[in-house]
Amino acid sequence: MDYGVQAGRRARVAVTAIFFVHGAVFGSWAARVPAVQSELQLSAGLLGLVLAGPGIGALAGSQAGGLLVRRLGSRTVSAVAPVILSVPLALVPTAHSGWTLACLLVLLGAADGCTSVAMNARAVVVQRRYGRAVLNSMHAMRSVGAVAGGLAGVATAALGMALTAQFVVVAAVLGVVSAVAACGLGPDGELAEQAPGSDPAREGGHSADAGEGDAAGHRADGPVFVLLALMVFLAALVEDAPASWSGVYLKHVGADTATAAAGYAAFSAGSVLARLFNDRLVDRIGWVRLIRAGSLCCAAALTAALLLGRPGTTLAALVVAGAGMSAVFPGAFTAAGALPNAPVAMGQVGFAGNLGWLLVSPVIGGLATLVGLPAALGLLVVVAVTVAALAPVTHSGTRQATDARPPSS
């Protein structure tokens, strides 16, 4: 095995580890929200305001992430941002009021948004080096990390470990994992990080018209970028709604408490399982067909759940919906990574996703107040169909992003 193959595989493992850390940080925090609420004696209303902190911070972090990747490179930001992400988690126990906690969560969200853009940018570099899709499996590992972080929170709570000990220990472990992973990312040049949107067949050429070509690329890809951001925003509405509303809807249709609690787990399980196989499907049928078919399956499953109104059907529909939407974010980041000025484009796509994450709960809640919960959730069916219609926007970008020779053995 030659050095280039080894470097590519080390980088893939390293970036995958960062995806794991990214998920584990928030999984660890989410598992102990009730304990933090109890310790700080937060009312439900104040807790709701506090929990908006990560979403607000992520909006700023995704913007900063794009600019930092453009200036410093995906390798540098991917190496540093996950380590910084662990710091606010360790500091959560130092909060003595809801407002200090909110400030820490804004910082946590900002580091999360920056890490998300950087790790996806680095993942696109690795994917280009491989010459085939690998981004789905990395996103699957982020979900695995979230589950692992959540289980760690459950275990430490069951053992009676104090919040301070839990958050500090978890943050330290994840910080060390991030630092070790950074050693495997390799210098930017080691993986032949080509300029996004460039033609590999012309690599090394020095055209006098390079500046004009780049400007033309910006003009040509402007609509692509806007449509990618719109697609990610809409996909975020569908992906994040189950976290807040699946249990509520299951209770609405008569599910018991245990079944209602399984709603988001069902959606997440479908997403993780699909992402383990999506890379092979991308290589067979392409991103456009996979995203279109998956989004339409998601729309059909949600329609069945809303029309039939049965707990068992709803759980099954959530698994299908999670699997159906699983390729949208990886496909969108892959396409954004092939646009001119890719770091900024990926930052804006990340911003759109975080905006959807922030708005989905109040949008569904407001509509439910006006027209009832089932009708409000029907909006997600329309959104999923719209995502399917937008799928072709990933065509040119994802084709370029994997248009490279795989590592030779």
Short mmCIF file of C-alpha atoms in Angstrom, two decimals:
data_model
loop_
_atom_site.label_atom_id
_atom_site.label_comp_id
_atom_site.label_asym_id
_atom_site.label_seq_id
_atom_site.Cartn_x
_atom_site.Cartn_y
_atom_site.Cartn_z
CA MET A 1 0.00 0.00 0.00
CA ASP A 2 1.53 3.31 -1.04
CA TYR A 3 1.78 6.45 1.08
CA GLY A 4 -1.05 8.23 -0.72
CA VAL A 5 -3.51 5.43 0.05
CA GLN A 6 -2.46 5.35 3.70
CA ALA A 7 -2.79 9.11 4.00
CA GLY A 8 -6.25 9.05 2.46
CA ARG A 9 -7.47 6.33 4.78
CA ARG A 10 -5.96 8.00 7.85
CA ALA A 11 -7.71 11.22 6.90
CA ARG A 12 -11.03 9.43 6.46
CA VAL A 13 -10.75 7.85 9.91
CA ALA A 14 -9.70 11.18 11.42
CA VAL A 15 -12.59 13.14 9.91
CA THR A 16 -15.02 10.38 10.89
CA ALA A 17 -13.78 10.67 14.48
CA ILE A 18 -14.50 14.41 14.41
CA PHE A 19 -18.04 13.70 13.21
CA PHE A 20 -18.40 11.33 16.17
CA VAL A 21 -17.19 14.01 18.61
CA HIS A 22 -19.56 16.56 17.09
CA GLY A 23 -22.53 14.31 17.82
CA ALA A 24 -21.30 13.14 21.22
CA VAL A 25 -20.98 16.67 22.62
CA PHE A 26 -24.63 17.48 22.05
CA GLY A 27 -25.78 14.00 23.00
CA SER A 28 -24.03 14.39 26.35
CA TRP A 29 -25.63 17.77 26.94
CA ALA A 30 -29.14 16.71 25.86
CA ALA A 31 -29.19 13.71 28.19
CA ARG A 32 -28.66 15.89 31.28
CA VAL A 33 -30.98 18.80 30.42
CA PRO A 34 -33.53 17.69 33.08
CA ALA A 35 -30.79 17.50 35.72
CA VAL A 36 -29.48 20.95 34.82
CA GLN A 37 -33.01 22.35 34.91
CA SER A 38 -33.53 20.88 38.36
CA GLU A 39 -30.21 22.09 39.72
CA LEU A 40 -30.74 25.66 38.49
CA GLN A 41 -34.49 25.56 39.28
CA LEU A 42 -35.45 26.85 35.83
CA SER A 43 -39.09 27.29 34.91
CA ALA A 44 -40.35 25.71 31.70
CA GLY A 45 -40.57 29.13 30.07
CA LEU A 46 -37.04 30.12 30.99
CA LEU A 47 -35.73 26.71 29.98
CA GLY A 48 -37.30 27.19 26.55
CA LEU A 49 -35.45 30.47 26.12
CA VAL A 50 -32.19 28.95 27.35
CA LEU A 51 -32.47 26.03 24.93
CA ALA A 52 -32.62 28.48 22.02
CA GLY A 53 -28.98 29.35 22.79
CA PRO A 54 -27.32 26.58 20.77
CA GLY A 55 -29.40 27.40 17.70
CA ILE A 56 -28.59 31.10 17.91
CA GLY A 57 -24.90 30.38 18.41
CA ALA A 58 -24.86 27.91 15.52
CA LEU A 59 -26.10 30.59 13.12
CA ALA A 60 -23.06 32.74 13.90
CA GLY A 61 -20.72 29.73 14.07
CA SER A 62 -21.61 28.50 10.59
CA GLN A 63 -20.85 31.93 9.15
CA ALA A 64 -17.54 32.11 11.00
CA GLY A 65 -16.71 28.54 9.98
CA GLY A 66 -16.97 29.34 6.29
CA LEU A 67 -14.75 32.39 6.60
CA LEU A 68 -12.16 30.57 8.74
CA VAL A 69 -11.99 27.61 6.36
CA ARG A 70 -11.49 30.00 3.47
CA ARG A 71 -8.67 31.80 5.27
CA LEU A 72 -6.96 28.97 7.18
CA GLY A 73 -7.96 25.82 5.29
CA SER A 74 -10.26 22.93 6.21
CA ARG A 75 -7.48 20.96 7.89
CA THR A 76 -6.57 23.67 10.40
CA VAL A 77 -10.13 24.55 11.39
CA SER A 78 -11.12 20.86 11.58
CA ALA A 79 -8.20 20.28 13.93
CA VAL A 80 -8.93 23.18 16.29
CA ALA A 81 -12.72 23.63 16.30
CA PRO A 82 -13.67 20.23 17.83
CA VAL A 83 -11.27 20.77 20.73
CA ILE A 84 -12.82 24.19 21.38
CA LEU A 85 -16.26 22.58 21.14
CA SER A 86 -15.52 20.55 24.28
CA VAL A 87 -14.74 23.63 26.39
CA PRO A 88 -18.28 25.07 26.79
CA LEU A 89 -19.52 21.57 27.62
CA ALA A 90 -17.04 21.33 30.49
CA LEU A 91 -18.09 24.78 31.71
CA VAL A 92 -21.84 24.04 31.85
CA PRO A 93 -21.70 23.08 35.57
CA THR A 94 -20.22 26.50 36.37
CA ALA A 95 -23.46 28.22 35.35
CA HIS A 96 -25.32 29.58 38.38
CA SER A 97 -28.36 30.99 36.59
CA GLY A 98 -30.39 30.49 33.46
CA TRP A 99 -28.78 33.46 31.78
CA THR A 100 -25.19 32.33 32.38
CA LEU A 101 -26.20 28.90 31.11
CA ALA A 102 -27.72 30.53 28.01
CA CYS A 103 -24.43 32.34 27.33
CA LEU A 104 -22.50 29.07 27.57
CA LEU A 105 -24.96 27.37 25.25
CA VAL A 106 -24.60 30.16 22.70
CA LEU A 107 -20.83 29.52 22.79
CA LEU A 108 -21.47 25.78 22.49
CA GLY A 109 -23.71 26.38 19.47
CA ALA A 110 -21.17 28.70 17.85
CA ALA A 111 -18.42 26.10 18.23
CA ASP A 112 -20.83 23.46 16.93
CA GLY A 113 -21.67 25.50 13.82
CA CYS A 114 -18.02 26.22 13.08
CA THR A 115 -17.06 22.57 13.59
CA SER A 116 -19.88 21.41 11.34
CA VAL A 117 -18.74 23.55 8.40
CA ALA A 118 -15.08 22.64 8.88
CA MET A 119 -15.59 18.89 9.21
CA ASN A 120 -17.91 18.79 6.18
CA ALA A 121 -15.39 20.81 4.17
CA ARG A 122 -12.63 18.41 5.15
CA ALA A 123 -14.89 15.45 4.42
CA VAL A 124 -15.49 16.75 0.89
CA VAL A 125 -11.69 16.92 0.40
CA VAL A 126 -11.35 13.30 1.52
CA GLN A 127 -14.31 12.26 -0.64
CA ARG A 128 -12.73 13.91 -3.68
CA ARG A 129 -9.48 12.07 -2.96
CA TYR A 130 -11.35 8.76 -2.82
CA GLY A 131 -13.25 9.46 -6.03
CA ARG A 132 -16.44 7.99 -4.57
CA ALA A 133 -19.03 8.86 -1.96
CA VAL A 134 -17.94 8.52 1.69
CA LEU A 135 -19.74 11.46 3.29
CA ASN A 136 -22.88 9.54 4.21
CA SER A 137 -20.98 7.15 6.46
CA MET A 138 -19.39 10.10 8.23
CA HIS A 139 -22.77 11.65 8.90
CA ALA A 140 -23.93 8.27 10.20
CA MET A 141 -21.06 8.33 12.67
CA ARG A 142 -22.21 11.73 13.91
CA SER A 143 -25.55 10.14 14.82
CA VAL A 144 -23.73 7.25 16.49
CA GLY A 145 -21.78 9.83 18.49
CA ALA A 146 -25.02 11.50 19.58
CA VAL A 147 -26.36 8.15 20.78
CA ALA A 148 -23.08 7.40 22.57
CA GLY A 149 -23.08 10.80 24.25
CA GLY A 150 -26.67 10.31 25.34
CA LEU A 151 -25.93 6.86 26.75
CA ALA A 152 -22.92 8.25 28.60
CA GLY A 153 -25.23 10.82 30.19
CA VAL A 154 -27.71 8.12 31.16
CA ALA A 155 -24.97 5.94 32.63
CA THR A 156 -23.41 8.72 34.68
CA ALA A 157 -26.83 9.73 35.97
CA ALA A 158 -27.57 6.13 36.95
CA LEU A 159 -24.24 5.95 38.80
CA GLY A 160 -25.07 9.13 40.65
CA MET A 161 -22.12 11.04 39.20
CA ALA A 162 -22.28 14.78 39.79
CA LEU A 163 -22.94 17.03 36.81
CA THR A 164 -19.54 18.66 37.16
CA ALA A 165 -17.72 15.34 37.07
CA GLN A 166 -19.72 14.07 34.12
CA PHE A 167 -19.34 17.11 31.89
CA VAL A 168 -15.66 17.60 32.71
CA VAL A 169 -14.78 13.94 32.14
CA VAL A 170 -16.78 13.67 28.89
CA ALA A 171 -15.37 16.96 27.61
CA ALA A 172 -11.82 15.87 28.42
CA VAL A 173 -12.25 12.52 26.67
CA LEU A 174 -13.78 14.11 23.57
CA GLY A 175 -11.10 16.80 23.55
CA VAL A 176 -8.40 14.13 23.55
CA VAL A 177 -10.17 12.22 20.75
CA SER A 178 -10.32 15.44 18.73
CA ALA A 179 -6.63 16.17 19.31
CA VAL A 180 -5.63 12.65 18.26
CA ALA A 181 -7.87 12.86 15.19
CA ALA A 182 -6.23 16.15 14.22
CA CYS A 183 -2.91 14.32 13.84
CA GLY A 184 -4.41 12.16 11.08
CA LEU A 185 -5.91 14.93 9.00
CA GLY A 186 -2.60 15.58 7.26
CA PRO A 187 -1.42 18.85 5.72
CA ASP A 188 -3.78 20.37 3.19
CA GLY A 189 -1.42 19.51 0.37
CA GLU A 190 -1.02 15.90 1.41
CA LEU A 191 -4.43 14.94 0.11
CA ALA A 192 -4.18 17.01 -3.05
CA GLU A 193 -6.87 19.42 -1.95
CA GLN A 194 -7.86 20.85 -5.31
CA ALA A 195 -9.68 24.12 -5.62
CA PRO A 196 -13.41 23.42 -5.50
CA GLY A 197 -15.01 23.69 -8.89
CA SER A 198 -11.73 23.19 -10.73
CA ASP A 199 -11.30 20.70 -13.52
CA PRO A 200 -9.04 17.82 -12.40
CA ALA A 201 -8.01 17.20 -15.99
CA ARG A 202 -6.52 20.70 -16.11
CA GLU A 203 -4.85 20.56 -12.70
CA GLY A 204 -1.53 22.33 -12.79
CA GLY A 205 -2.46 24.59 -15.69
CA HIS A 206 -1.98 28.34 -15.28
CA SER A 207 -4.43 30.18 -17.46
CA ALA A 208 -4.24 33.92 -17.82
CA ASP A 209 -8.02 33.94 -17.72
CA ALA A 210 -8.29 32.24 -14.31
CA GLY A 211 -9.76 35.31 -12.64
CA GLU A 212 -12.37 35.77 -15.34
CA GLY A 213 -13.29 32.10 -15.18
CA ASP A 214 -13.78 32.28 -11.43
CA ALA A 215 -16.00 35.32 -11.75
CA ALA A 216 -18.05 33.54 -14.39
CA GLY A 217 -18.29 30.54 -12.10
CA HIS A 218 -19.66 32.74 -9.33
CA ARG A 219 -22.30 34.15 -11.67
CA ALA A 220 -23.23 30.72 -13.01
CA ASP A 221 -23.38 29.06 -9.60
CA GLY A 222 -25.28 31.82 -7.80
CA PRO A 223 -28.70 30.20 -8.39
CA VAL A 224 -27.23 26.79 -7.49
CA PHE A 225 -26.04 28.11 -4.15
CA VAL A 226 -29.41 29.71 -3.33
CA LEU A 227 -31.29 26.53 -4.22
CA LEU A 228 -28.88 24.39 -2.20
CA ALA A 229 -29.41 26.62 0.83
CA LEU A 230 -33.19 26.45 0.35
CA MET A 231 -33.09 22.65 0.07
CA VAL A 232 -31.04 22.34 3.27
CA PHE A 233 -33.33 24.76 5.12
CA LEU A 234 -36.37 22.69 4.15
CA ALA A 235 -34.65 19.39 4.95
CA ALA A 236 -33.75 20.74 8.39
CA LEU A 237 -37.44 21.37 9.07
CA VAL A 238 -38.21 17.71 8.37
CA GLU A 239 -35.15 16.32 10.17
CA ASP A 240 -35.54 18.40 13.32
CA ALA A 241 -39.32 18.31 13.71
CA PRO A 242 -39.35 14.74 15.12
CA ALA A 243 -37.10 15.80 18.02
CA SER A 244 -39.79 18.15 19.31
CA TRP A 245 -43.04 16.87 17.87
CA SER A 246 -42.91 13.11 17.26
CA GLY A 247 -43.63 12.28 20.90
CA VAL A 248 -46.38 14.90 21.07
CA TYR A 249 -48.07 13.48 17.98
CA LEU A 250 -47.75 9.91 19.22
CA LYS A 251 -49.49 10.90 22.45
CA HIS A 252 -52.12 12.67 20.33
CA VAL A 253 -52.95 9.39 18.55
CA GLY A 254 -53.14 7.38 21.77
CA ALA A 255 -49.62 6.05 22.32
CA ASP A 256 -48.45 5.30 25.85
CA THR A 257 -45.54 7.20 27.38
CA ALA A 258 -42.88 4.64 26.42
CA THR A 259 -44.04 4.49 22.80
CA ALA A 260 -44.20 8.26 22.56
CA ALA A 261 -40.64 8.52 23.85
CA ALA A 262 -39.47 6.19 21.06
CA GLY A 263 -40.54 8.53 18.26
CA TYR A 264 -37.29 10.43 17.77
CA ALA A 265 -35.25 7.27 18.31
CA ALA A 266 -37.19 5.63 15.45
CA PHE A 267 -36.48 8.56 13.13
CA SER A 268 -32.79 8.61 14.11
CA ALA A 269 -32.44 4.85 13.67
CA GLY A 270 -33.80 5.08 10.13
CA SER A 271 -31.37 7.89 9.32
CA VAL A 272 -28.31 6.09 10.73
CA LEU A 273 -29.09 2.78 9.02
CA ALA A 274 -29.69 4.44 5.67
CA ARG A 275 -26.48 6.46 5.84
CA LEU A 276 -24.49 3.26 6.33
CA PHE A 277 -25.65 2.14 2.87
CA ASN A 278 -26.15 5.46 1.08
CA ASP A 279 -22.57 5.78 -0.15
CA ARG A 280 -22.99 2.61 -2.20
CA LEU A 281 -26.33 3.84 -3.51
CA VAL A 282 -24.78 7.16 -4.53
CA ASP A 283 -22.15 5.32 -6.56
CA ARG A 284 -24.90 3.32 -8.27
CA ILE A 285 -27.66 5.84 -8.93
CA GLY A 286 -26.18 9.24 -8.03
CA TRP A 287 -27.11 11.89 -5.47
CA VAL A 288 -30.05 13.32 -7.40
CA ARG A 289 -32.00 10.08 -7.70
CA LEU A 290 -31.21 9.06 -4.14
CA ILE A 291 -32.33 12.39 -2.67
CA ARG A 292 -35.43 12.54 -4.86
CA ALA A 293 -36.52 8.96 -4.12
CA GLY A 294 -35.78 9.29 -0.42
CA SER A 295 -37.68 12.57 -0.03
CA LEU A 296 -40.72 11.17 -1.83
CA CYS A 297 -40.64 8.07 0.39
CA CYS A 298 -40.47 10.38 3.41
CA ALA A 299 -43.50 12.33 2.16
CA ALA A 300 -45.48 9.14 1.54
CA ALA A 301 -44.62 7.73 4.98
CA LEU A 302 -45.57 10.92 6.80
CA THR A 303 -48.83 11.11 4.83
CA ALA A 304 -49.72 7.56 5.91
CA ALA A 305 -48.91 8.36 9.54
CA LEU A 306 -51.08 11.48 9.53
CA LEU A 307 -54.02 9.87 7.70
CA LEU A 308 -54.09 6.62 9.67
CA GLY A 309 -53.30 8.12 13.06
CA ARG A 310 -52.02 4.93 14.70
CA PRO A 311 -48.98 4.66 16.98
CA GLY A 312 -47.50 1.60 15.24
CA THR A 313 -47.90 3.11 11.79
CA THR A 314 -46.42 6.38 13.01
CA LEU A 315 -43.30 4.70 14.41
CA ALA A 316 -42.78 2.78 11.18
CA ALA A 317 -43.33 5.97 9.20
CA LEU A 318 -40.70 7.78 11.28
CA VAL A 319 -38.13 5.10 10.47
CA VAL A 320 -38.88 5.47 6.74
CA ALA A 321 -38.86 9.26 6.99
CA GLY A 322 -35.47 9.26 8.72
CA ALA A 323 -34.04 6.98 6.05
CA GLY A 324 -35.61 9.03 3.27
CA MET A 325 -34.11 12.36 4.35
CA SER A 326 -30.72 10.92 5.27
CA ALA A 327 -28.90 11.78 2.02
CA VAL A 328 -29.93 15.44 1.75
CA PHE A 329 -27.36 17.04 4.03
CA PRO A 330 -24.38 14.98 2.77
CA GLY A 331 -25.44 15.59 -0.83
CA ALA A 332 -25.88 19.32 -0.30
CA PHE A 333 -22.49 19.73 1.40
CA THR A 334 -20.86 17.71 -1.38
CA ALA A 335 -22.41 19.98 -4.00
CA ALA A 336 -21.50 23.15 -2.08
CA GLY A 337 -17.92 21.90 -1.82
CA ALA A 338 -17.65 21.94 -5.62
CA LEU A 339 -18.84 25.53 -6.04
CA PRO A 340 -16.50 28.48 -6.54
CA ASN A 341 -15.60 29.98 -3.15
CA ALA A 342 -16.67 26.67 -1.61
CA PRO A 343 -15.85 27.47 2.07
CA VAL A 344 -18.22 30.44 2.10
CA ALA A 345 -20.86 28.45 0.20
CA MET A 346 -20.64 25.62 2.75
CA GLY A 347 -20.89 28.14 5.58
CA GLN A 348 -24.08 29.55 4.09
CA VAL A 349 -25.53 26.07 3.55
CA GLY A 350 -24.73 25.30 7.18
CA PHE A 351 -26.41 28.57 8.18
CA ALA A 352 -29.56 27.57 6.28
CA GLY A 353 -29.67 24.23 8.08
CA ASN A 354 -29.24 25.86 11.48
CA LEU A 355 -31.95 28.39 10.65
CA GLY A 356 -34.35 25.55 9.89
CA TRP A 357 -33.36 23.88 13.15
CA LEU A 358 -34.10 27.09 15.05
CA LEU A 359 -37.45 27.83 13.38
CA VAL A 360 -39.09 24.42 13.12
CA SER A 361 -40.50 24.22 16.66
CA PRO A 362 -42.16 27.67 16.71
CA VAL A 363 -43.45 27.22 13.14
CA ILE A 364 -45.09 23.85 13.88
CA GLY A 365 -46.30 25.09 17.27
CA GLY A 366 -47.87 28.21 15.78
CA LEU A 367 -49.60 26.27 13.02
CA ALA A 368 -50.82 23.64 15.49
CA THR A 369 -52.48 26.40 17.51
CA LEU A 370 -54.33 27.60 14.41
CA VAL A 371 -55.23 24.39 12.56
CA GLY A 372 -54.43 21.50 14.91
CA LEU A 373 -51.35 19.33 15.21
CA PRO A 374 -52.01 16.79 12.39
CA ALA A 375 -52.65 19.55 9.86
CA ALA A 376 -49.59 21.47 11.06
CA LEU A 377 -47.41 18.39 10.61
CA GLY A 378 -48.85 18.07 7.11
CA LEU A 379 -46.55 20.96 6.25
CA LEU A 380 -43.66 18.49 6.49
CA VAL A 381 -45.18 16.43 3.67
CA VAL A 382 -45.22 19.49 1.42
CA VAL A 383 -41.65 20.32 2.46
CA ALA A 384 -40.41 16.80 1.67
CA VAL A 385 -41.98 16.93 -1.80
CA THR A 386 -40.32 20.31 -2.38
CA VAL A 387 -36.95 18.85 -1.39
CA ALA A 388 -37.48 16.11 -3.97
CA ALA A 389 -38.18 18.77 -6.60
CA LEU A 390 -34.95 20.58 -5.67
CA ALA A 391 -32.80 17.43 -5.83
CA PRO A 392 -31.42 18.15 -9.36
CA VAL A 393 -29.57 21.19 -7.97
CA THR A 394 -26.98 18.77 -6.55
CA HIS A 395 -26.19 17.25 -9.95
CA SER A 396 -23.30 19.32 -11.29
CA GLY A 397 -21.77 19.98 -7.90
CA THR A 398 -21.75 16.41 -6.65
CA ARG A 399 -20.45 15.14 -9.97
CA GLN A 400 -17.45 17.46 -9.72
CA ALA A 401 -16.89 16.80 -6.04
CA THR A 402 -16.28 13.08 -6.60
CA ASP A 403 -14.58 13.50 -9.97
CA ALA A 404 -11.15 12.34 -8.92
CA ARG A 405 -9.19 9.15 -9.05
CA PRO A 406 -9.59 6.86 -6.05
CA PRO A 407 -6.52 5.98 -4.00
CA SER A 408 -4.49 3.46 -5.91
CA SER A 409 -3.24 0.36 -4.19
#
